[in-house]
Amino acid sequence: MRVVFLAVIFACGLHAQVDRGNIQGTVTDPSGAIVTGAAVRIVSPATNLTQSTVTGPSGTYAFFNLPIGIYNLSVEGKGFRRSDVT
């Protein structure tokens, strides 16, 4: 399973700094078809913060308001082997 994801971090305000960000993306198979119902999990190795979600009808997932840091992402879909992104 190929995982396509987009990490987006937004800074609010002209001079303000924030310590939160978002991770979102789309899960697709090797042919580029979307994968619905795939389990997506992120883990922060520094804090052991773990969050999980499931891809929607468009194959997308999103994690919002995350503390800034490094995250490991894993995806498991029925009929596919697990894919890890570190």
Backbone as JSON Lines, residues from 0, in Angstrom:
{"i":0,"aa":"M","n":[0.85,-1.17,0.0],"ca":[0.0,0.0,0.0],"c":[0.89,1.22,0.0]}
{"i":1,"aa":"R","n":[0.61,2.1,-0.85],"ca":[1.34,3.36,-0.9],"c":[0.54,4.39,-0.13]}
{"i":2,"aa":"V","n":[1.23,5.15,0.67],"ca":[0.57,6.17,1.47],"c":[1.03,7.52,0.99]}
{"i":3,"aa":"V","n":[0.07,8.34,0.67],"ca":[0.35,9.71,0.27],"c":[-0.18,10.59,1.39]}
{"i":4,"aa":"F","n":[0.65,11.43,1.93],"ca":[0.18,12.3,3.0],"c":[0.78,13.67,2.85]}
{"i":5,"aa":"L","n":[0.11,14.58,3.45],"ca":[0.53,15.97,3.4],"c":[0.54,16.5,4.82]}
{"i":6,"aa":"A","n":[1.68,16.95,5.27],"ca":[1.78,17.55,6.59],"c":[1.7,19.05,6.43]}
{"i":7,"aa":"V","n":[0.8,19.65,7.15],"ca":[0.58,21.08,7.03],"c":[0.67,21.7,8.42]}
{"i":8,"aa":"I","n":[1.47,22.72,8.54],"ca":[1.59,23.45,9.78],"c":[1.26,24.9,9.5]}
{"i":9,"aa":"F","n":[0.26,25.41,10.2],"ca":[-0.19,26.77,9.98],"c":[0.27,27.66,11.13]}
{"i":10,"aa":"A","n":[0.74,28.83,10.79],"ca":[1.07,29.85,11.8],"c":[-0.01,30.92,11.73]}
{"i":11,"aa":"C","n":[-0.57,31.25,12.86],"ca":[-1.66,32.23,12.91],"c":[-1.13,33.59,13.36]}
{"i":12,"aa":"G","n":[-1.67,34.61,12.78],"ca":[-1.3,35.97,13.18],"c":[-0.04,36.43,12.47]}
{"i":13,"aa":"L","n":[0.16,37.73,12.51],"ca":[1.32,38.3,11.83],"c":[2.61,38.04,12.59]}
{"i":14,"aa":"H","n":[2.59,38.21,13.9],"ca":[3.81,38.07,14.69],"c":[3.71,36.95,15.72]}
{"i":15,"aa":"A","n":[2.62,36.25,15.71],"ca":[2.41,35.2,16.71],"c":[3.07,33.9,16.26]}
{"i":16,"aa":"Q","n":[3.44,33.11,17.24],"ca":[3.94,31.77,16.97],"c":[3.01,30.78,17.67]}
{"i":17,"aa":"V","n":[2.77,29.66,17.04],"ca":[1.92,28.64,17.63],"c":[2.7,27.35,17.77]}
{"i":18,"aa":"D","n":[2.25,26.49,18.67],"ca":[2.94,25.23,18.88],"c":[2.05,24.05,18.48]}
{"i":19,"aa":"R","n":[1.18,24.27,17.52],"ca":[0.25,23.25,17.06],"c":[0.29,23.16,15.53]}
{"i":20,"aa":"G","n":[-0.06,21.98,15.02],"ca":[-0.1,21.79,13.58],"c":[-1.05,20.67,13.22]}
{"i":21,"aa":"N","n":[-1.16,20.39,11.93],"ca":[-2.08,19.38,11.41],"c":[-1.33,18.41,10.52]}
{"i":22,"aa":"I","n":[-1.79,17.18,10.5],"ca":[-1.3,16.18,9.54],"c":[-2.54,15.65,8.84]}
{"i":23,"aa":"Q","n":[-2.52,15.7,7.51],"ca":[-3.66,15.19,6.75],"c":[-3.17,14.63,5.43]}
{"i":24,"aa":"G","n":[-3.97,13.75,4.84],"ca":[-3.56,13.16,3.58],"c":[-4.61,12.23,3.01]}
{"i":25,"aa":"T","n":[-4.22,11.52,1.97],"ca":[-5.09,10.58,1.28],"c":[-4.37,9.25,1.15]}
{"i":26,"aa":"V","n":[-5.07,8.16,1.42],"ca":[-4.5,6.82,1.3],"c":[-4.93,6.25,-0.05]}
{"i":27,"aa":"T","n":[-3.94,5.8,-0.83],"ca":[-4.21,5.2,-2.13],"c":[-3.47,3.87,-2.25]}
{"i":28,"aa":"D","n":[-3.96,3.02,-3.15],"ca":[-3.27,1.76,-3.43],"c":[-2.25,2.0,-4.55]}
{"i":29,"aa":"P","n":[-1.46,0.97,-4.92],"ca":[-0.42,1.18,-5.94],"c":[-0.94,1.68,-7.29]}
{"i":30,"aa":"S","n":[-2.21,1.39,-7.6],"ca":[-2.76,1.87,-8.88],"c":[-3.27,3.31,-8.79]}
{"i":31,"aa":"G","n":[-3.27,3.88,-7.57],"ca":[-3.74,5.25,-7.39],"c":[-5.19,5.33,-6.93]}
{"i":32,"aa":"A","n":[-5.85,4.17,-6.78],"ca":[-7.24,4.16,-6.31],"c":[-7.28,4.48,-4.82]}
{"i":33,"aa":"I","n":[-8.29,5.21,-4.4],"ca":[-8.41,5.56,-2.99],"c":[-8.75,4.33,-2.16]}
{"i":34,"aa":"V","n":[-8.33,4.35,-0.9],"ca":[-8.62,3.25,0.03],"c":[-9.49,3.81,1.14]}
{"i":35,"aa":"T","n":[-10.73,3.35,1.2],"ca":[-11.65,3.8,2.24],"c":[-11.6,2.83,3.41]}
{"i":36,"aa":"G","n":[-11.88,3.31,4.59],"ca":[-11.93,2.46,5.77],"c":[-10.59,1.96,6.28]}
{"i":37,"aa":"A","n":[-9.5,2.57,5.83],"ca":[-8.17,2.18,6.31],"c":[-7.92,2.81,7.68]}
{"i":38,"aa":"A","n":[-7.31,2.05,8.57],"ca":[-6.97,2.56,9.9],"c":[-5.65,3.32,9.82]}
{"i":39,"aa":"V","n":[-5.67,4.57,10.25],"ca":[-4.48,5.42,10.24],"c":[-4.15,5.77,11.69]}
{"i":40,"aa":"R","n":[-2.88,5.6,12.05],"ca":[-2.45,5.87,13.44],"c":[-1.18,6.69,13.41]}
{"i":41,"aa":"I","n":[-1.1,7.7,14.29],"ca":[0.13,8.46,14.46],"c":[0.6,8.32,15.9]}
{"i":42,"aa":"V","n":[1.92,8.3,16.06],"ca":[2.53,8.2,17.38],"c":[3.7,9.18,17.42]}
{"i":43,"aa":"S","n":[3.77,9.95,18.5],"ca":[4.93,10.81,18.73],"c":[5.92,10.03,19.58]}
{"i":44,"aa":"P","n":[7.1,9.7,19.03],"ca":[8.07,8.94,19.82],"c":[8.55,9.7,21.06]}
{"i":45,"aa":"A","n":[8.54,11.03,21.01],"ca":[9.03,11.84,22.12],"c":[8.07,11.83,23.31]}
{"i":46,"aa":"T","n":[6.76,11.86,23.02],"ca":[5.76,11.97,24.09],"c":[4.86,10.76,24.21]}
{"i":47,"aa":"N","n":[4.96,9.83,23.26],"ca":[4.1,8.65,23.18],"c":[2.63,9.03,22.94]}
{"i":48,"aa":"L","n":[2.36,10.25,22.51],"ca":[1.01,10.65,22.14],"c":[0.58,9.81,20.95]}
{"i":49,"aa":"T","n":[-0.58,9.18,21.05],"ca":[-1.1,8.33,19.99],"c":[-2.51,8.77,19.63]}
{"i":50,"aa":"Q","n":[-2.77,8.88,18.32],"ca":[-4.12,9.17,17.84],"c":[-4.42,8.27,16.66]}
{"i":51,"aa":"S","n":[-5.68,7.9,16.52],"ca":[-6.1,7.01,15.43],"c":[-7.34,7.58,14.76]}
{"i":52,"aa":"T","n":[-7.49,7.22,13.49],"ca":[-8.69,7.58,12.73],"c":[-8.85,6.56,11.62]}
{"i":53,"aa":"V","n":[-9.91,6.7,10.86],"ca":[-10.21,5.82,9.72],"c":[-10.44,6.7,8.51]}
{"i":54,"aa":"T","n":[-9.93,6.27,7.35],"ca":[-10.14,7.07,6.13],"c":[-11.61,7.07,5.75]}
{"i":55,"aa":"G","n":[-12.05,8.21,5.24],"ca":[-13.44,8.39,4.84],"c":[-13.7,7.92,3.42]}
{"i":56,"aa":"P","n":[-14.86,8.26,2.88],"ca":[-15.24,7.83,1.53],"c":[-14.29,8.32,0.44]}
{"i":57,"aa":"S","n":[-13.59,9.42,0.69],"ca":[-12.65,9.94,-0.3],"c":[-11.21,9.49,-0.01]}
{"i":58,"aa":"G","n":[-11.04,8.57,0.96],"ca":[-9.7,8.06,1.29],"c":[-8.86,9.0,2.11]}
{"i":59,"aa":"T","n":[-9.47,10.07,2.63],"ca":[-8.71,11.08,3.35],"c":[-8.73,10.84,4.86]}
{"i":60,"aa":"Y","n":[-7.72,11.38,5.52],"ca":[-7.64,11.36,6.98],"c":[-7.06,12.69,7.43]}
{"i":61,"aa":"A","n":[-7.29,13.02,8.71],"ca":[-6.75,14.28,9.24],"c":[-6.59,14.17,10.75]}
{"i":62,"aa":"F","n":[-5.5,14.75,11.23],"ca":[-5.24,14.91,12.66],"c":[-4.99,16.4,12.87]}
{"i":63,"aa":"F","n":[-5.78,17.01,13.74],"ca":[-5.71,18.45,13.94],"c":[-5.19,18.81,15.33]}
{"i":64,"aa":"N","n":[-4.64,20.01,15.43],"ca":[-4.22,20.6,16.69],"c":[-3.19,19.74,17.42]}
{"i":65,"aa":"L","n":[-2.22,19.22,16.68],"ca":[-1.17,18.39,17.26],"c":[-0.03,19.25,17.77]}
{"i":66,"aa":"P","n":[0.57,18.87,18.9],"ca":[1.78,19.56,19.32],"c":[2.87,19.38,18.25]}
{"i":67,"aa":"I","n":[3.62,20.44,17.98],"ca":[4.68,20.36,16.99],"c":[5.68,19.29,17.41]}
{"i":68,"aa":"G","n":[6.11,18.48,16.47],"ca":[7.07,17.43,16.76],"c":[7.17,16.45,15.62]}
{"i":69,"aa":"I","n":[7.83,15.34,15.89],"ca":[8.01,14.27,14.91],"c":[6.98,13.19,15.21]}
{"i":70,"aa":"Y","n":[6.35,12.65,14.16],"ca":[5.34,11.62,14.32],"c":[5.64,10.46,13.38]}
{"i":71,"aa":"N","n":[5.34,9.25,13.85],"ca":[5.37,8.05,13.0],"c":[3.93,7.76,12.62]}
{"i":72,"aa":"L","n":[3.7,7.46,11.34],"ca":[2.37,7.21,10.83],"c":[2.3,5.79,10.3]}
{"i":73,"aa":"S","n":[1.24,5.06,10.63],"ca":[1.04,3.73,10.07],"c":[-0.38,3.63,9.52]}
{"i":74,"aa":"V","n":[-0.52,2.86,8.43],"ca":[-1.81,2.68,7.78],"c":[-2.03,1.2,7.55]}
{"i":75,"aa":"E","n":[-3.23,0.72,7.9],"ca":[-3.61,-0.66,7.65],"c":[-4.97,-0.67,6.97]}
{"i":76,"aa":"G","n":[-5.05,-1.34,5.84],"ca":[-6.32,-1.47,5.13],"c":[-6.62,-2.93,4.88]}
{"i":77,"aa":"K","n":[-7.89,-3.27,4.89],"ca":[-8.29,-4.65,4.66],"c":[-7.79,-5.11,3.28]}
{"i":78,"aa":"G","n":[-7.06,-6.22,3.28],"ca":[-6.51,-6.75,2.03],"c":[-5.15,-6.19,1.68]}
{"i":79,"aa":"F","n":[-4.6,-5.29,2.52],"ca":[-3.29,-4.69,2.29],"c":[-2.41,-4.94,3.51]}
{"i":80,"aa":"R","n":[-1.1,-5.0,3.29],"ca":[-0.21,-5.07,4.43],"c":[-0.01,-3.68,5.01]}
{"i":81,"aa":"R","n":[0.41,-3.63,6.26],"ca":[0.59,-2.35,6.94],"c":[1.73,-1.56,6.28]}
{"i":82,"aa":"S","n":[1.54,-0.25,6.22],"ca":[2.56,0.64,5.67],"c":[2.92,1.63,6.77]}
{"i":83,"aa":"D","n":[4.24,1.83,6.98],"ca":[4.72,2.75,8.01],"c":[5.52,3.87,7.36]}
{"i":84,"aa":"V","n":[5.31,5.09,7.86],"ca":[6.07,6.26,7.44],"c":[6.66,6.87,8.7]}
{"i":85,"aa":"T","n":[7.98,7.03,8.72],"ca":[8.61,7.62,9.92],"c":[9.24,8.95,9.55]}
